[in-house]
Tab-separated table of C-alpha atoms and ligand atoms in Angstrom:
chain	number	residue	atom	x	y	z
A	226	MET	CA	20.363	-9.991	-0.409
A	227	LYS	CA	20.013	-9.656	-4.159
A	228	ASN	CA	16.956	-11.345	-5.580
A	229	ILE	CA	13.555	-10.336	-4.241
A	230	LEU	CA	10.226	-12.051	-4.882
A	231	VAL	CA	7.544	-9.367	-5.032
A	232	THR	CA	4.014	-10.755	-4.865
A	233	GLY	CA	1.393	-8.379	-6.233
A	234	GLY	CA	4.175	-6.577	-8.098
A	235	ALA	CA	1.798	-5.425	-10.840
A	236	GLY	CA	-0.442	-3.673	-8.314
A	237	PHE	CA	-0.340	-0.092	-7.078
A	238	ILE	CA	2.187	-0.223	-4.245
A	239	GLY	CA	3.920	-3.332	-5.613
A	240	SER	CA	4.739	-1.779	-8.988
A	241	HIS	CA	6.223	1.358	-7.442
A	242	THR	CA	8.262	-0.772	-5.054
A	243	CYS	CA	9.603	-2.802	-7.990
A	244	VAL	CA	10.788	0.465	-9.551
A	245	ALA	CA	12.527	1.445	-6.297
A	246	LEU	CA	14.139	-2.001	-5.932
A	247	LEU	CA	15.344	-2.197	-9.544
A	248	GLU	CA	16.766	1.311	-9.217
A	249	ALA	CA	18.532	0.288	-5.994
A	250	GLY	CA	20.205	-2.587	-7.875
A	251	TYR	CA	18.095	-5.560	-6.739
A	252	SER	CA	16.937	-8.304	-9.087
A	253	VAL	CA	13.201	-8.820	-8.952
A	254	VAL	CA	10.849	-11.735	-9.504
A	255	ILE	CA	7.234	-10.578	-9.741
A	256	ALA	CA	4.372	-12.962	-8.998
A	257	ASP	CA	0.920	-11.621	-9.806
A	258	ASN	CA	-2.354	-13.100	-11.057
A	259	PHE	CA	-3.647	-9.755	-12.398
A	260	SER	CA	-6.721	-10.031	-10.202
A	261	ASN	CA	-6.732	-6.242	-9.808
A	262	SER	CA	-3.971	-5.175	-12.230
A	263	GLY	CA	-2.731	-5.788	-15.755
A	264	PRO	CA	0.355	-6.654	-17.814
A	265	ARG	CA	0.751	-3.103	-19.126
A	266	THR	CA	2.104	-2.050	-15.745
A	267	LEU	CA	4.937	-4.562	-16.152
A	268	GLU	CA	5.941	-2.955	-19.453
A	269	ARG	CA	5.886	0.422	-17.768
A	270	ILE	CA	8.174	-0.751	-14.964
A	271	ARG	CA	10.646	-1.829	-17.659
A	272	GLU	CA	10.232	1.496	-19.442
A	273	ILE	CA	10.880	3.557	-16.300
A	274	THR	CA	13.860	1.586	-15.031
A	275	GLY	CA	15.380	0.301	-18.279
A	276	ARG	CA	15.728	-3.016	-16.456
A	277	ASP	CA	14.159	-6.413	-16.895
A	278	PHE	CA	12.837	-8.851	-14.288
A	279	VAL	CA	11.299	-12.302	-14.076
A	280	PHE	CA	7.516	-12.447	-14.206
A	281	CYS	CA	5.419	-15.409	-13.011
A	282	GLU	CA	1.677	-15.248	-13.617
A	283	ALA	CA	0.640	-17.036	-10.468
A	284	ASP	CA	-1.841	-17.054	-7.629
A	285	VAL	CA	0.218	-17.225	-4.454
A	286	THR	CA	-2.469	-19.158	-2.587
A	287	ASP	CA	-1.588	-22.015	-4.967
A	288	ARG	CA	0.995	-24.157	-3.199
A	289	ALA	CA	2.295	-25.813	-6.373
A	290	ALA	CA	2.706	-22.445	-8.079
A	291	VAL	CA	4.568	-21.001	-5.081
A	292	GLU	CA	6.792	-24.082	-4.899
A	293	GLY	CA	7.602	-23.705	-8.605
A	294	ILE	CA	8.602	-20.054	-8.155
A	295	PHE	CA	10.924	-20.864	-5.250
A	296	LYS	CA	12.473	-23.833	-7.105
A	297	GLU	CA	13.132	-21.942	-10.305
A	298	ASN	CA	14.442	-18.720	-8.795
A	299	ASN	CA	17.176	-18.238	-6.297
A	300	ILE	CA	15.214	-16.036	-3.930
A	301	ASP	CA	16.813	-14.123	-1.043
A	302	GLY	CA	13.767	-12.305	0.271
A	303	VAL	CA	10.026	-11.889	-0.204
A	304	ILE	CA	7.884	-8.763	-0.144
A	305	HIS	CA	4.279	-9.891	0.066
A	306	PHE	CA	1.827	-7.334	-1.338
A	307	ALA	CA	-0.629	-9.640	-3.109
A	308	GLY	CA	-4.038	-9.473	-1.473
A	309	PHE	CA	-7.584	-8.230	-1.620
A	310	LYS	CA	-7.972	-4.740	-0.170
A	311	ALA	CA	-11.498	-3.373	-0.599
A	312	VAL	CA	-13.034	-2.831	2.815
A	313	GLY	CA	-16.702	-2.869	1.703
A	314	GLU	CA	-16.229	-5.941	-0.475
A	315	SER	CA	-14.582	-7.750	2.443
A	316	VAL	CA	-17.788	-7.350	4.470
A	317	GLU	CA	-19.779	-8.917	1.608
A	318	LYS	CA	-17.285	-11.704	0.871
A	319	PRO	CA	-15.507	-12.474	4.153
A	320	LEU	CA	-14.516	-16.025	3.235
A	321	ALA	CA	-12.892	-14.938	-0.018
A	322	TYR	CA	-10.910	-12.309	1.928
A	323	TYR	CA	-9.814	-14.625	4.737
A	324	TYR	CA	-8.925	-17.390	2.280
A	325	ASN	CA	-6.985	-15.268	-0.179
A	326	ASN	CA	-5.150	-13.032	2.281
A	327	LEU	CA	-4.298	-15.667	4.893
A	328	VAL	CA	-3.532	-18.694	2.718
A	329	SER	CA	-1.146	-16.636	0.579
A	330	THR	CA	0.740	-15.464	3.683
A	331	ILE	CA	0.963	-19.006	5.078
A	332	GLU	CA	2.054	-20.607	1.795
A	333	LEU	CA	4.727	-17.997	1.188
A	334	ALA	CA	6.078	-18.217	4.735
A	335	LYS	CA	6.159	-22.017	4.521
A	336	ALA	CA	7.983	-21.879	1.206
A	337	CYS	CA	10.512	-19.469	2.757
A	338	LEU	CA	11.213	-21.896	5.585
A	339	SER	CA	11.557	-24.943	3.360
A	340	HIS	CA	13.804	-23.129	0.861
A	341	ARG	CA	15.823	-21.352	3.545
A	342	VAL	CA	14.739	-17.902	2.427
A	343	LYS	CA	15.481	-15.775	5.446
A	344	ASN	CA	13.705	-12.493	4.814
A	345	PHE	CA	10.003	-11.685	4.680
A	346	VAL	CA	8.482	-8.218	4.429
A	347	PHE	CA	4.718	-7.954	4.848
A	348	SER	CA	2.380	-5.243	3.567
A	349	SER	CA	0.321	-4.343	6.566
A	350	SER	CA	-1.890	-1.368	7.216
A	351	ALA	CA	-2.589	1.309	9.789
A	352	THR	CA	-6.035	-0.263	9.902
A	353	VAL	CA	-4.621	-2.694	12.528
A	354	TYR	CA	-4.563	0.158	15.081
A	355	GLY	CA	-8.360	0.431	14.967
A	356	ASP	CA	-9.749	3.531	16.651
A	357	ASN	CA	-6.673	4.325	18.758
A	358	LYS	CA	-5.633	7.863	19.578
A	359	ALA	CA	-3.282	9.339	16.952
A	360	PRO	CA	-0.360	9.508	16.510
A	361	PHE	CA	-0.200	5.740	16.196
A	362	THR	CA	2.966	4.156	17.550
A	363	GLU	CA	4.166	0.628	16.780
A	364	THR	CA	3.972	-0.408	20.429
A	365	MET	CA	0.292	0.507	20.923
A	366	PRO	CA	-2.046	-2.365	21.708
A	367	LEU	CA	-4.041	-3.048	18.554
A	368	LEU	CA	-7.780	-2.388	18.704
A	369	PRO	CA	-10.418	-4.337	16.774
A	370	THR	CA	-10.843	-3.393	13.135
A	371	THR	CA	-14.350	-3.065	11.771
A	372	ASN	CA	-14.136	-5.416	8.789
A	373	PRO	CA	-12.700	-8.722	7.488
A	374	TYR	CA	-10.062	-6.945	5.381
A	375	GLY	CA	-8.631	-5.334	8.512
A	376	GLU	CA	-8.751	-8.642	10.355
A	377	THR	CA	-6.746	-10.350	7.591
A	378	LYS	CA	-3.969	-7.825	8.242
A	379	VAL	CA	-4.084	-8.372	12.014
A	380	ILE	CA	-4.066	-12.162	11.632
A	381	SER	CA	-1.313	-12.179	8.986
A	382	GLU	CA	0.826	-10.050	11.315
A	383	ARG	CA	0.257	-12.574	14.095
A	384	ILE	CA	1.046	-15.567	11.883
A	385	LEU	CA	4.306	-14.015	10.732
A	386	SER	CA	5.304	-12.881	14.209
A	387	ASP	CA	4.783	-16.425	15.538
A	388	ALA	CA	6.707	-17.900	12.596
A	389	ALA	CA	9.624	-15.533	13.247
A	390	ALA	CA	9.637	-16.404	16.962
A	391	ALA	CA	9.672	-20.133	16.215
A	392	ASN	CA	12.361	-20.092	13.518
A	393	GLN	CA	15.691	-18.585	14.371
A	394	GLY	CA	17.161	-16.826	11.370
A	395	PHE	CA	13.761	-16.177	9.743
A	396	SER	CA	13.507	-12.397	9.741
A	397	VAL	CA	10.127	-10.722	9.417
A	398	THR	CA	9.387	-7.034	8.979
A	399	LEU	CA	5.811	-5.780	9.114
A	400	LEU	CA	5.273	-2.457	7.378
A	401	ARG	CA	2.125	-0.614	8.383
A	402	TYR	CA	1.129	1.741	5.596
A	403	PHE	CA	-0.879	4.845	6.216
A	404	ASN	CA	-2.699	6.257	3.138
A	405	PRO	CA	-0.606	5.736	0.004
A	406	VAL	CA	-1.496	8.089	-2.853
A	407	GLY	CA	0.144	9.681	-5.885
A	408	ALA	CA	2.026	7.937	-8.655
A	409	HIS	CA	5.503	7.630	-10.126
A	410	GLU	CA	6.513	11.084	-11.283
A	411	SER	CA	6.761	9.885	-14.914
A	412	GLY	CA	2.975	9.389	-14.863
A	413	LEU	CA	3.538	5.923	-16.350
A	414	ILE	CA	2.344	3.877	-13.386
A	415	GLY	CA	-0.175	4.769	-10.715
A	416	GLU	CA	-3.351	3.714	-8.991
A	417	ALA	CA	-5.958	2.227	-11.302
A	418	PRO	CA	-8.695	0.609	-9.237
A	419	ASN	CA	-11.408	-1.384	-11.007
A	420	GLY	CA	-14.843	0.238	-11.012
A	421	ILE	CA	-15.803	3.184	-8.833
A	422	PRO	CA	-12.964	3.965	-6.416
A	423	ASN	CA	-13.486	3.543	-2.661
A	424	ASN	CA	-10.524	5.643	-1.617
A	425	LEU	CA	-10.370	9.402	-1.576
A	426	MET	CA	-7.550	10.294	-4.001
A	427	PRO	CA	-8.619	8.019	-6.871
A	428	TYR	CA	-12.160	9.325	-6.413
A	429	ILE	CA	-10.907	12.927	-6.651
A	430	THR	CA	-8.961	12.190	-9.862
A	431	LYS	CA	-12.074	10.623	-11.451
A	432	VAL	CA	-14.065	13.739	-10.563
A	433	ALA	CA	-11.272	15.896	-12.008
A	434	LYS	CA	-11.500	13.900	-15.218
A	435	GLY	CA	-15.267	14.368	-15.395
A	436	GLU	CA	-15.952	10.643	-15.075
A	437	LEU	CA	-17.679	11.160	-11.733
A	438	LYS	CA	-19.869	14.179	-11.071
A	439	GLU	CA	-18.808	15.221	-7.604
A	440	LEU	CA	-16.923	14.045	-4.547
A	441	ARG	CA	-18.978	12.998	-1.551
A	442	VAL	CA	-17.238	14.135	1.618
A	443	PHE	CA	-18.160	11.541	4.216
A	444	GLY	CA	-19.045	13.657	7.238
A	445	ASP	CA	-18.078	17.147	8.414
A	446	ASP	CA	-18.973	16.612	12.071
A	447	TYR	CA	-15.855	14.799	13.264
A	448	ASP	CA	-13.801	16.193	16.106
A	449	THR	CA	-11.177	17.653	13.748
A	450	PRO	CA	-10.324	21.275	12.845
A	451	ASP	CA	-12.680	21.427	9.841
A	452	GLY	CA	-14.914	18.510	10.833
A	453	THR	CA	-13.747	16.176	8.030
A	454	GLY	CA	-11.655	13.017	8.489
A	455	VAL	CA	-7.911	13.379	8.944
A	456	ARG	CA	-5.451	10.912	7.381
A	457	ASP	CA	-1.711	10.557	6.872
A	458	TYR	CA	-1.338	10.599	3.083
A	459	ILE	CA	2.015	9.319	1.891
A	460	HIS	CA	3.439	9.509	-1.631
A	461	VAL	CA	3.621	6.005	-3.040
A	462	MET	CA	7.262	6.515	-4.125
A	463	ASP	CA	8.228	7.429	-0.558
A	464	LEU	CA	6.455	4.269	0.546
A	465	ALA	CA	8.252	2.256	-2.145
A	466	GLU	CA	11.615	3.582	-0.977
A	467	GLY	CA	10.637	2.598	2.568
A	468	HIS	CA	10.639	-1.035	1.416
A	469	ALA	CA	14.148	-0.775	0.014
A	470	ALA	CA	15.260	0.753	3.344
A	471	ALA	CA	13.541	-2.041	5.303
A	472	LEU	CA	15.231	-4.780	3.249
A	473	LYS	CA	18.659	-3.405	4.161
A	474	LYS	CA	17.987	-3.732	7.893
A	475	MET	CA	16.309	-7.124	8.208
A	476	SER	CA	16.997	-8.833	11.501
A	477	GLY	CA	14.632	-10.800	13.737
A	478	PHE	CA	11.111	-9.426	14.014
A	479	SER	CA	10.346	-5.740	13.440
A	480	VAL	CA	7.351	-3.499	12.885
A	481	TYR	CA	7.457	-0.064	11.270
A	482	ASN	CA	4.897	2.575	10.456
A	483	LEU	CA	5.359	4.012	6.989
A	484	GLY	CA	3.675	7.388	7.079
A	485	THR	CA	4.655	11.048	7.103
A	486	GLY	CA	3.576	11.782	10.662
A	487	ARG	CA	1.296	14.568	9.405
A	488	GLY	CA	-2.490	14.583	9.179
A	489	THR	CA	-4.474	16.176	6.329
A	490	SER	CA	-8.254	16.547	6.287
A	491	VAL	CA	-10.485	15.620	3.362
A	492	LEU	CA	-11.143	19.290	2.585
A	493	GLU	CA	-7.443	20.157	2.878
A	494	LEU	CA	-6.638	17.423	0.378
A	495	VAL	CA	-9.308	18.719	-2.000
A	496	THR	CA	-7.860	22.244	-1.747
A	497	ALA	CA	-4.298	20.977	-2.239
A	498	PHE	CA	-5.413	19.041	-5.321
A	499	GLU	CA	-7.162	22.079	-6.779
A	500	ARG	CA	-4.115	24.260	-6.162
A	501	ALA	CA	-1.561	21.755	-7.459
A	502	ASN	CA	-3.461	21.127	-10.692
A	503	SER	CA	-5.386	24.382	-11.245
A	504	LEU	CA	-8.679	22.496	-11.266
A	505	LYS	CA	-11.974	22.678	-9.405
A	506	ILE	CA	-13.326	19.623	-7.574
A	507	PRO	CA	-17.066	19.870	-6.949
A	508	TYR	CA	-18.040	18.245	-3.680
A	509	ARG	CA	-21.013	17.680	-1.412
A	510	ILE	CA	-21.053	16.860	2.295
A	511	THR	CA	-22.830	13.561	2.999
A	512	PRO	CA	-23.276	11.474	6.174
A	513	ARG	CA	-20.284	9.620	7.639
A	514	ARG	CA	-19.179	6.322	6.068
A	515	ALA	CA	-19.681	3.310	8.346
A	516	GLY	CA	-16.469	2.122	9.953
A	517	ASP	CA	-14.486	5.358	9.422
A	518	ILE	CA	-12.493	6.855	12.251
A	519	ALA	CA	-11.932	10.588	12.757
A	520	VAL	CA	-8.153	10.848	12.850
A	521	CYS	CA	-5.359	8.545	11.716
A	522	TYR	CA	-1.721	9.528	11.404
A	523	ALA	CA	1.589	7.925	12.163
A	524	ASP	CA	4.277	8.409	14.656
A	525	ALA	CA	6.921	7.930	11.967
A	526	LYS	CA	10.019	8.300	14.144
A	527	LYS	CA	10.909	4.615	14.500
A	528	ALA	CA	11.432	4.112	10.765
A	529	GLU	CA	13.546	7.256	10.605
A	530	ARG	CA	15.652	6.238	13.578
A	531	GLU	CA	16.194	2.589	12.669
A	532	LEU	CA	15.837	2.454	8.883
A	533	GLY	CA	17.199	5.907	8.086
A	534	TRP	CA	14.074	6.446	5.983
A	535	LYS	CA	11.755	9.404	6.011
A	536	ALA	CA	8.915	10.402	3.666
A	537	LYS	CA	10.021	13.524	1.809
A	538	ARG	CA	7.412	14.307	-0.855
A	539	THR	CA	4.724	16.934	-0.178
A	540	VAL	CA	0.937	16.689	-0.379
A	541	GLU	CA	1.120	18.941	-3.482
A	542	GLU	CA	3.468	16.447	-5.170
A	543	MET	CA	1.083	13.613	-4.276
A	544	CYS	CA	-1.782	15.544	-5.910
A	545	ARG	CA	0.246	16.503	-8.980
A	546	ASP	CA	1.514	12.977	-9.616
A	547	ALA	CA	-1.863	11.310	-8.991
A	548	TRP	CA	-3.402	13.630	-11.565
A	549	ARG	CA	-0.548	13.268	-14.052
A	550	PHE	CA	-1.117	9.509	-14.101
A	551	GLU	CA	-4.893	9.687	-14.247
A	552	ALA	CA	-4.957	12.363	-16.932
A	553	GLY	CA	-2.503	10.367	-19.013
A	554	LEU	CA	-0.054	13.254	-19.065
A	555	ARG	CA	3.247	11.549	-19.693
A	556	ASP	CA	6.717	12.766	-19.029
A	557	GLU	CA	8.182	11.893	-22.423
A	558	LYS	CA	11.814	12.545	-21.497
B	625	UD1	C1	-9.239	2.840	3.731
B	625	UD1	C2	-9.685	1.651	4.507
B	625	UD1	C3	-8.474	1.064	5.202
B	625	UD1	C4	-7.437	0.691	4.161
B	625	UD1	C5	-7.077	1.932	3.355
B	625	UD1	C6	-6.116	1.620	2.230
B	625	UD1	C7	-12.030	2.132	5.087
B	625	UD1	C8	-13.001	2.362	6.185
B	625	UD1	N1	-10.728	2.030	5.437
B	625	UD1	O1	-8.681	3.785	4.636
B	625	UD1	O2	-8.855	-0.061	5.939
B	625	UD1	O3	-6.285	0.183	4.789
B	625	UD1	O4	-8.257	2.485	2.783
B	625	UD1	O5	-6.760	1.089	1.118
B	625	UD1	O6	-12.394	2.031	3.920
B	625	UD1	N2	-13.508	9.950	1.950
B	625	UD1	C9	-14.497	10.796	1.493
B	625	UD1	N3	-15.067	10.538	0.284
B	625	UD1	C10	-14.725	9.462	-0.497
B	625	UD1	C11	-13.706	8.594	-0.012
B	625	UD1	C12	-13.136	8.856	1.222
B	625	UD1	O7	-14.843	11.781	2.156
B	625	UD1	O8	-15.307	9.271	-1.581
B	625	UD1	C13	-12.846	10.244	3.243
B	625	UD1	C14	-12.976	9.166	4.301
B	625	UD1	O9	-14.119	9.341	5.087
B	625	UD1	C15	-11.658	9.353	5.077
B	625	UD1	C16	-10.670	9.845	4.019
B	625	UD1	O10	-11.469	10.362	2.961
B	625	UD1	O11	-11.800	10.361	6.054
B	625	UD1	C17	-9.764	8.758	3.478
B	625	UD1	O12	-10.556	7.670	3.019
B	625	UD1	P1	-9.921	6.452	2.181
B	625	UD1	O13	-9.091	6.970	1.083
B	625	UD1	O14	-11.040	5.527	1.834
B	625	UD1	O15	-8.935	5.779	3.222
B	625	UD1	P2	-9.203	5.234	4.708
B	625	UD1	O16	-10.639	5.198	5.045
B	625	UD1	O17	-8.305	5.981	5.621
């Protein structure tokens, strides 16, 4: 497998994965419509890797556009990141979420089958586990998610699993991400959400920058050691490398958690950020956020055992790199 189509390759996880793939010697075709990203990231991927790639400005729900990409490029595998991902917005605009996230998955899978592309990796999320008891293992029965975004992940997983079962030789790997944070260590690419961030780390970096006054900690009455929510934060470059490891082992249908296996509370993350960057993050405890669960972390052993991949970067490195990107501190080497 040499040439990989990366949808959403200008986005947060997609761009870091392109870096990992180019550095591992793959050729890359990026398809992105810049719905939540921009062309500058593409320049930065070139700058970091010193390598070029094909770029197609395309919406992958558009059948004709997808067909064109597959016709013009000799694709060996697809990693499908492109999708809407804001939980709150998905409750307000369910049809947009179901349409965008499901039609893209179907069109890409269909194009794979008609062009005999045998490998499909899907960006899924730990959200599919719902409120299970951590650590989450791949074999657990999935519980309902609380929002349309989560449902699009559950349904896409199902669509791809059925497609793999029905088509011998079509290999599908579902990767369930825990909480990706941080940035490439150069500080050149990172997470740049539009508007006010929903997720914890980008919110913290905006507070650190003075663009937001204080962090709201959503609840300190959970059944956790300090009462705040516990998550499995994973450095985005570890996650990116997980994709390269998954591509090497494609066969049949597989599901892997990509997490560290360790939980960190909101207040622990705030403290780690302050320590890593010698900064103070003002915060205030507020009521719980609707739909949040208390504890979410991975059982990460399957990926280690079968893919030979393990997250290796620390929470401090996640905090340092997230801030380096946000603050615009660049490693000019
Ligand atoms: C969220 C989504 C999840 C999605 C994931 C990746 C929700 C309910 N879940 O996960 O479906 O797959 O992002 O995009 O949105 N927190 C604060 N203050 C903040 C922001 C967050 O205290 O301003 C807390 C949360 O309550 C939680 C933790 O920080 O305990 C992590 O939150 P977040 O970064 O939004 O991720 P998840 O909720 O785990």
